[in-house]
């Protein structure tokens, strides 16, 4: 393995360990000592990569935002097809990582500084998608567009935020692949119907 690859691998291991600790115990528990032990690296390596604990927390937040950015990325110019691609990518991102779900739930419901920043970043990503595909003549602007984006984020993250209660309500594991598949379709239909005024179909 090349030197850059080893550095990237070590950094990824550190971020993975950090998000798991934050998800389970909160940011206060994510000390350099605890993260280094969980990642199997030295304390000095964390200082080299992140400088301070806040630098590490910020790096975790940026990693999560980048993963959402990748899930929202699409090259199609058709809004309906884009909605399918984004819905599937988002579901795969969330369903496949229980630590990420716990991290998001803790950060967003606790309205931690990280949660507030992360929510703003995700809403901004959705605003970008709405601006790309929406009808500019009728698409709301400013805070009203941000609110529309926030509603879309809330719908897509409902499964994460309510996960501890959903199993009893649904009568099945909310993140079983089969359940995720039908919930994804239901979310997409709901959002497409809600956005029909702003993002009309080309067909």
mmCIF file of C-alpha atoms in Angstrom:
data_model
loop_
_atom_site.group_PDB
_atom_site.id
_atom_site.type_symbol
_atom_site.label_atom_id
_atom_site.label_comp_id
_atom_site.label_asym_id
_atom_site.label_seq_id
_atom_site.Cartn_x
_atom_site.Cartn_y
_atom_site.Cartn_z
ATOM 1 C CA UNK A 1 0.000 0.000 0.000
ATOM 2 C CA UNK A 2 1.347 3.438 -0.936
ATOM 3 C CA UNK A 3 2.029 6.116 1.671
ATOM 4 C CA UNK A 4 -0.956 8.288 0.614
ATOM 5 C CA UNK A 5 -3.219 5.225 0.722
ATOM 6 C CA UNK A 6 -2.026 4.346 4.222
ATOM 7 C CA UNK A 7 -2.678 7.909 5.372
ATOM 8 C CA UNK A 8 -6.171 7.872 3.864
ATOM 9 C CA UNK A 9 -6.877 4.480 5.420
ATOM 10 C CA UNK A 10 -5.741 5.665 8.850
ATOM 11 C CA UNK A 11 -7.838 8.828 8.569
ATOM 12 C CA UNK A 12 -10.896 6.825 7.514
ATOM 13 C CA UNK A 13 -10.421 4.435 10.429
ATOM 14 C CA UNK A 14 -10.200 7.353 12.839
ATOM 15 C CA UNK A 15 -13.359 8.997 11.470
ATOM 16 C CA UNK A 16 -15.232 5.687 11.563
ATOM 17 C CA UNK A 17 -14.230 5.146 15.187
ATOM 18 C CA UNK A 18 -15.154 8.722 16.070
ATOM 19 C CA UNK A 19 -18.626 8.563 14.545
ATOM 20 C CA UNK A 20 -19.309 5.287 16.379
ATOM 21 C CA UNK A 21 -18.282 6.764 19.727
ATOM 22 C CA UNK A 22 -20.243 9.980 19.162
ATOM 23 C CA UNK A 23 -23.277 7.980 18.048
ATOM 24 C CA UNK A 24 -23.217 5.812 21.165
ATOM 25 C CA UNK A 25 -22.022 8.217 23.858
ATOM 26 C CA UNK A 26 -21.982 11.775 22.506
ATOM 27 C CA UNK A 27 -19.251 14.194 21.516
ATOM 28 C CA UNK A 28 -17.882 14.495 25.047
ATOM 29 C CA UNK A 29 -16.879 10.823 24.965
ATOM 30 C CA UNK A 30 -14.952 11.233 21.700
ATOM 31 C CA UNK A 31 -11.621 12.061 23.344
ATOM 32 C CA UNK A 32 -8.413 11.564 21.410
ATOM 33 C CA UNK A 33 -7.517 8.719 23.753
ATOM 34 C CA UNK A 34 -10.836 6.909 23.234
ATOM 35 C CA UNK A 35 -10.885 7.407 19.464
ATOM 36 C CA UNK A 36 -7.242 6.389 19.083
ATOM 37 C CA UNK A 37 -7.869 3.190 21.052
ATOM 38 C CA UNK A 38 -10.972 2.348 19.001
ATOM 39 C CA UNK A 39 -9.202 3.040 15.711
ATOM 40 C CA UNK A 40 -6.030 1.225 16.715
ATOM 41 C CA UNK A 41 -3.783 4.230 16.097
ATOM 42 C CA UNK A 42 -1.620 6.491 18.202
ATOM 43 C CA UNK A 43 -2.751 9.614 20.015
ATOM 44 C CA UNK A 44 -0.152 11.610 18.097
ATOM 45 C CA UNK A 45 -1.622 10.491 14.760
ATOM 46 C CA UNK A 46 -4.964 12.061 15.690
ATOM 47 C CA UNK A 47 -3.202 15.294 16.553
ATOM 48 C CA UNK A 48 -1.371 15.142 13.223
ATOM 49 C CA UNK A 49 -4.568 14.707 11.224
ATOM 50 C CA UNK A 50 -7.021 16.858 13.181
ATOM 51 C CA UNK A 51 -5.084 19.107 15.566
ATOM 52 C CA UNK A 52 -7.758 19.308 18.244
ATOM 53 C CA UNK A 53 -10.837 17.441 19.359
ATOM 54 C CA UNK A 54 -12.990 20.116 17.718
ATOM 55 C CA UNK A 55 -11.046 19.532 14.510
ATOM 56 C CA UNK A 56 -11.938 15.857 14.749
ATOM 57 C CA UNK A 57 -15.629 16.574 15.422
ATOM 58 C CA UNK A 58 -15.725 18.967 12.473
ATOM 59 C CA UNK A 59 -14.091 16.364 10.229
ATOM 60 C CA UNK A 60 -16.775 13.818 11.191
ATOM 61 C CA UNK A 61 -19.486 16.369 10.417
ATOM 62 C CA UNK A 62 -17.886 17.124 7.033
ATOM 63 C CA UNK A 63 -17.617 13.412 6.242
ATOM 64 C CA UNK A 64 -21.335 12.913 6.927
ATOM 65 C CA UNK A 65 -22.226 15.972 4.836
ATOM 66 C CA UNK A 66 -20.081 14.672 1.965
ATOM 67 C CA UNK A 67 -21.834 11.316 2.105
ATOM 68 C CA UNK A 68 -25.203 13.058 1.845
ATOM 69 C CA UNK A 69 -23.839 15.189 -0.977
ATOM 70 C CA UNK A 70 -22.834 12.064 -2.863
ATOM 71 C CA UNK A 71 -26.284 10.547 -2.284
ATOM 72 C CA UNK A 72 -27.932 13.674 -3.684
ATOM 73 C CA UNK A 73 -25.686 13.813 -6.736
ATOM 74 C CA UNK A 74 -27.197 12.886 -10.088
ATOM 75 C CA UNK A 75 -26.273 13.626 -13.692
ATOM 76 C CA UNK A 76 -29.729 13.295 -15.239
ATOM 77 C CA UNK A 77 -31.613 16.369 -16.389
ATOM 78 C CA UNK A 78 -35.002 14.728 -15.801
ATOM 79 C CA UNK A 79 -36.494 15.587 -12.419
ATOM 80 C CA UNK A 80 -38.514 12.376 -12.094
ATOM 81 C CA UNK A 81 -35.541 10.145 -12.848
ATOM 82 C CA UNK A 82 -33.373 12.219 -10.525
ATOM 83 C CA UNK A 83 -35.896 11.734 -7.720
ATOM 84 C CA UNK A 84 -35.650 7.965 -8.130
ATOM 85 C CA UNK A 85 -31.850 7.993 -8.129
ATOM 86 C CA UNK A 86 -31.657 10.264 -5.100
ATOM 87 C CA UNK A 87 -34.294 8.317 -3.143
ATOM 88 C CA UNK A 88 -32.487 5.028 -3.706
ATOM 89 C CA UNK A 89 -29.040 6.461 -2.921
ATOM 90 C CA UNK A 90 -30.317 8.132 0.246
ATOM 91 C CA UNK A 91 -31.992 4.946 1.439
ATOM 92 C CA UNK A 92 -28.858 2.901 0.785
ATOM 93 C CA UNK A 93 -26.760 5.419 2.713
ATOM 94 C CA UNK A 94 -29.058 5.454 5.734
ATOM 95 C CA UNK A 95 -30.184 1.829 5.815
ATOM 96 C CA UNK A 96 -26.687 0.429 5.556
ATOM 97 C CA UNK A 97 -25.157 2.237 8.528
ATOM 98 C CA UNK A 98 -26.709 1.973 11.980
ATOM 99 C CA UNK A 99 -23.941 4.121 13.490
ATOM 100 C CA UNK A 100 -24.719 6.904 11.036
ATOM 101 C CA UNK A 101 -28.403 6.734 11.995
ATOM 102 C CA UNK A 102 -27.601 6.938 15.705
ATOM 103 C CA UNK A 103 -25.150 9.789 15.050
ATOM 104 C CA UNK A 104 -27.790 11.752 13.118
ATOM 105 C CA UNK A 105 -30.500 11.080 15.688
ATOM 106 C CA UNK A 106 -28.328 12.268 18.570
ATOM 107 C CA UNK A 107 -27.071 15.344 16.710
ATOM 108 C CA UNK A 108 -30.386 16.452 15.198
ATOM 109 C CA UNK A 109 -32.775 15.735 18.057
ATOM 110 C CA UNK A 110 -30.297 17.135 20.575
ATOM 111 C CA UNK A 111 -29.807 20.230 18.400
ATOM 112 C CA UNK A 112 -26.093 20.054 19.138
ATOM 113 C CA UNK A 113 -23.830 22.585 17.409
ATOM 114 C CA UNK A 114 -22.784 19.795 15.061
ATOM 115 C CA UNK A 115 -26.408 18.829 14.454
ATOM 116 C CA UNK A 116 -27.396 22.398 13.610
ATOM 117 C CA UNK A 117 -24.483 22.817 11.213
ATOM 118 C CA UNK A 118 -25.072 19.456 9.596
ATOM 119 C CA UNK A 119 -28.797 20.111 9.150
ATOM 120 C CA UNK A 120 -28.025 23.442 7.490
ATOM 121 C CA UNK A 121 -25.576 21.754 5.113
ATOM 122 C CA UNK A 122 -28.058 19.044 4.121
ATOM 123 C CA UNK A 123 -30.840 21.604 3.599
ATOM 124 C CA UNK A 124 -28.470 23.639 1.428
ATOM 125 C CA UNK A 125 -27.793 20.558 -0.712
ATOM 126 C CA UNK A 126 -31.535 20.038 -1.209
ATOM 127 C CA UNK A 127 -32.014 23.725 -2.038
ATOM 128 C CA UNK A 128 -29.440 23.223 -4.777
ATOM 129 C CA UNK A 129 -31.375 20.285 -6.198
ATOM 130 C CA UNK A 130 -34.677 22.176 -6.078
ATOM 131 C CA UNK A 131 -33.076 25.144 -7.811
ATOM 132 C CA UNK A 132 -31.700 22.849 -10.502
ATOM 133 C CA UNK A 133 -34.938 21.041 -11.317
ATOM 134 C CA UNK A 134 -37.649 23.433 -10.184
ATOM 135 C CA UNK A 135 -39.668 25.883 -12.252
ATOM 136 C CA UNK A 136 -37.865 29.152 -11.579
ATOM 137 C CA UNK A 137 -41.038 31.150 -12.268
ATOM 138 C CA UNK A 138 -42.913 29.686 -9.310
ATOM 139 C CA UNK A 139 -40.221 28.148 -7.085
ATOM 140 C CA UNK A 140 -40.137 30.011 -3.751
ATOM 141 C CA UNK A 141 -36.994 31.891 -2.823
ATOM 142 C CA UNK A 142 -34.976 32.702 0.259
ATOM 143 C CA UNK A 143 -36.298 31.359 3.541
ATOM 144 C CA UNK A 144 -39.390 29.864 1.858
ATOM 145 C CA UNK A 145 -37.227 27.733 -0.418
ATOM 146 C CA UNK A 146 -35.124 26.707 2.587
ATOM 147 C CA UNK A 147 -38.327 25.695 4.409
ATOM 148 C CA UNK A 148 -39.433 23.589 1.444
ATOM 149 C CA UNK A 149 -36.036 21.892 1.449
ATOM 150 C CA UNK A 150 -36.217 21.377 5.221
ATOM 151 C CA UNK A 151 -39.577 19.611 4.826
ATOM 152 C CA UNK A 152 -38.046 17.243 2.264
ATOM 153 C CA UNK A 153 -35.133 16.529 4.603
ATOM 154 C CA UNK A 154 -37.542 15.865 7.478
ATOM 155 C CA UNK A 155 -39.554 13.365 5.420
ATOM 156 C CA UNK A 156 -36.439 11.498 4.344
ATOM 157 C CA UNK A 157 -34.970 11.425 7.840
ATOM 158 C CA UNK A 158 -38.221 10.455 9.580
ATOM 159 C CA UNK A 159 -37.184 6.807 9.649
ATOM 160 C CA UNK A 160 -33.924 7.737 11.359
ATOM 161 C CA UNK A 161 -35.447 10.099 13.904
ATOM 162 C CA UNK A 162 -38.275 7.740 14.850
ATOM 163 C CA UNK A 163 -36.371 4.463 14.495
ATOM 164 C CA UNK A 164 -36.632 3.517 18.212
ATOM 165 C CA UNK A 165 -40.454 3.678 17.955
ATOM 166 C CA UNK A 166 -41.037 2.469 14.411
ATOM 167 C CA UNK A 167 -40.529 -1.257 15.002
ATOM 168 C CA UNK A 168 -43.528 -1.373 17.333
ATOM 169 C CA UNK A 169 -45.600 0.917 15.114
ATOM 170 C CA UNK A 170 -44.861 -0.937 11.859
ATOM 171 C CA UNK A 171 -44.690 -4.381 13.382
ATOM 172 C CA UNK A 172 -41.387 -5.027 11.610
ATOM 173 C CA UNK A 173 -37.777 -3.837 11.483
ATOM 174 C CA UNK A 174 -37.908 -0.383 9.827
ATOM 175 C CA UNK A 175 -34.481 -0.938 8.280
ATOM 176 C CA UNK A 176 -35.003 -4.437 6.985
ATOM 177 C CA UNK A 177 -34.107 -4.156 3.248
ATOM 178 C CA UNK A 178 -37.636 -5.106 2.177
ATOM 179 C CA UNK A 179 -39.194 -2.489 4.464
ATOM 180 C CA UNK A 180 -36.682 0.142 3.347
ATOM 181 C CA UNK A 181 -37.640 -0.559 -0.266
ATOM 182 C CA UNK A 182 -41.365 0.103 0.203
ATOM 183 C CA UNK A 183 -40.748 3.064 2.532
ATOM 184 C CA UNK A 184 -38.452 4.576 -0.103
ATOM 185 C CA UNK A 185 -41.167 4.256 -2.743
ATOM 186 C CA UNK A 186 -43.750 5.721 -0.373
ATOM 187 C CA UNK A 187 -41.494 8.669 0.517
ATOM 188 C CA UNK A 188 -40.741 9.337 -3.130
ATOM 189 C CA UNK A 189 -44.425 9.287 -4.152
ATOM 190 C CA UNK A 190 -45.268 11.628 -1.298
ATOM 191 C CA UNK A 191 -42.489 14.084 -2.158
ATOM 192 C CA UNK A 192 -43.135 13.996 -5.912
ATOM 193 C CA UNK A 193 -46.823 14.737 -5.304
ATOM 194 C CA UNK A 194 -45.964 17.556 -2.896
ATOM 195 C CA UNK A 195 -43.492 19.117 -5.341
ATOM 196 C CA UNK A 196 -45.618 18.745 -8.475
ATOM 197 C CA UNK A 197 -46.403 22.474 -8.468
ATOM 198 C CA UNK A 198 -42.734 23.425 -8.289
ATOM 199 C CA UNK A 199 -41.044 20.581 -10.176
ATOM 200 C CA UNK A 200 -43.446 19.541 -12.952
ATOM 201 C CA UNK A 201 -42.821 16.344 -14.892
ATOM 202 C CA UNK A 202 -41.469 16.720 -18.417
ATOM 203 C CA UNK A 203 -43.528 13.782 -19.634
#
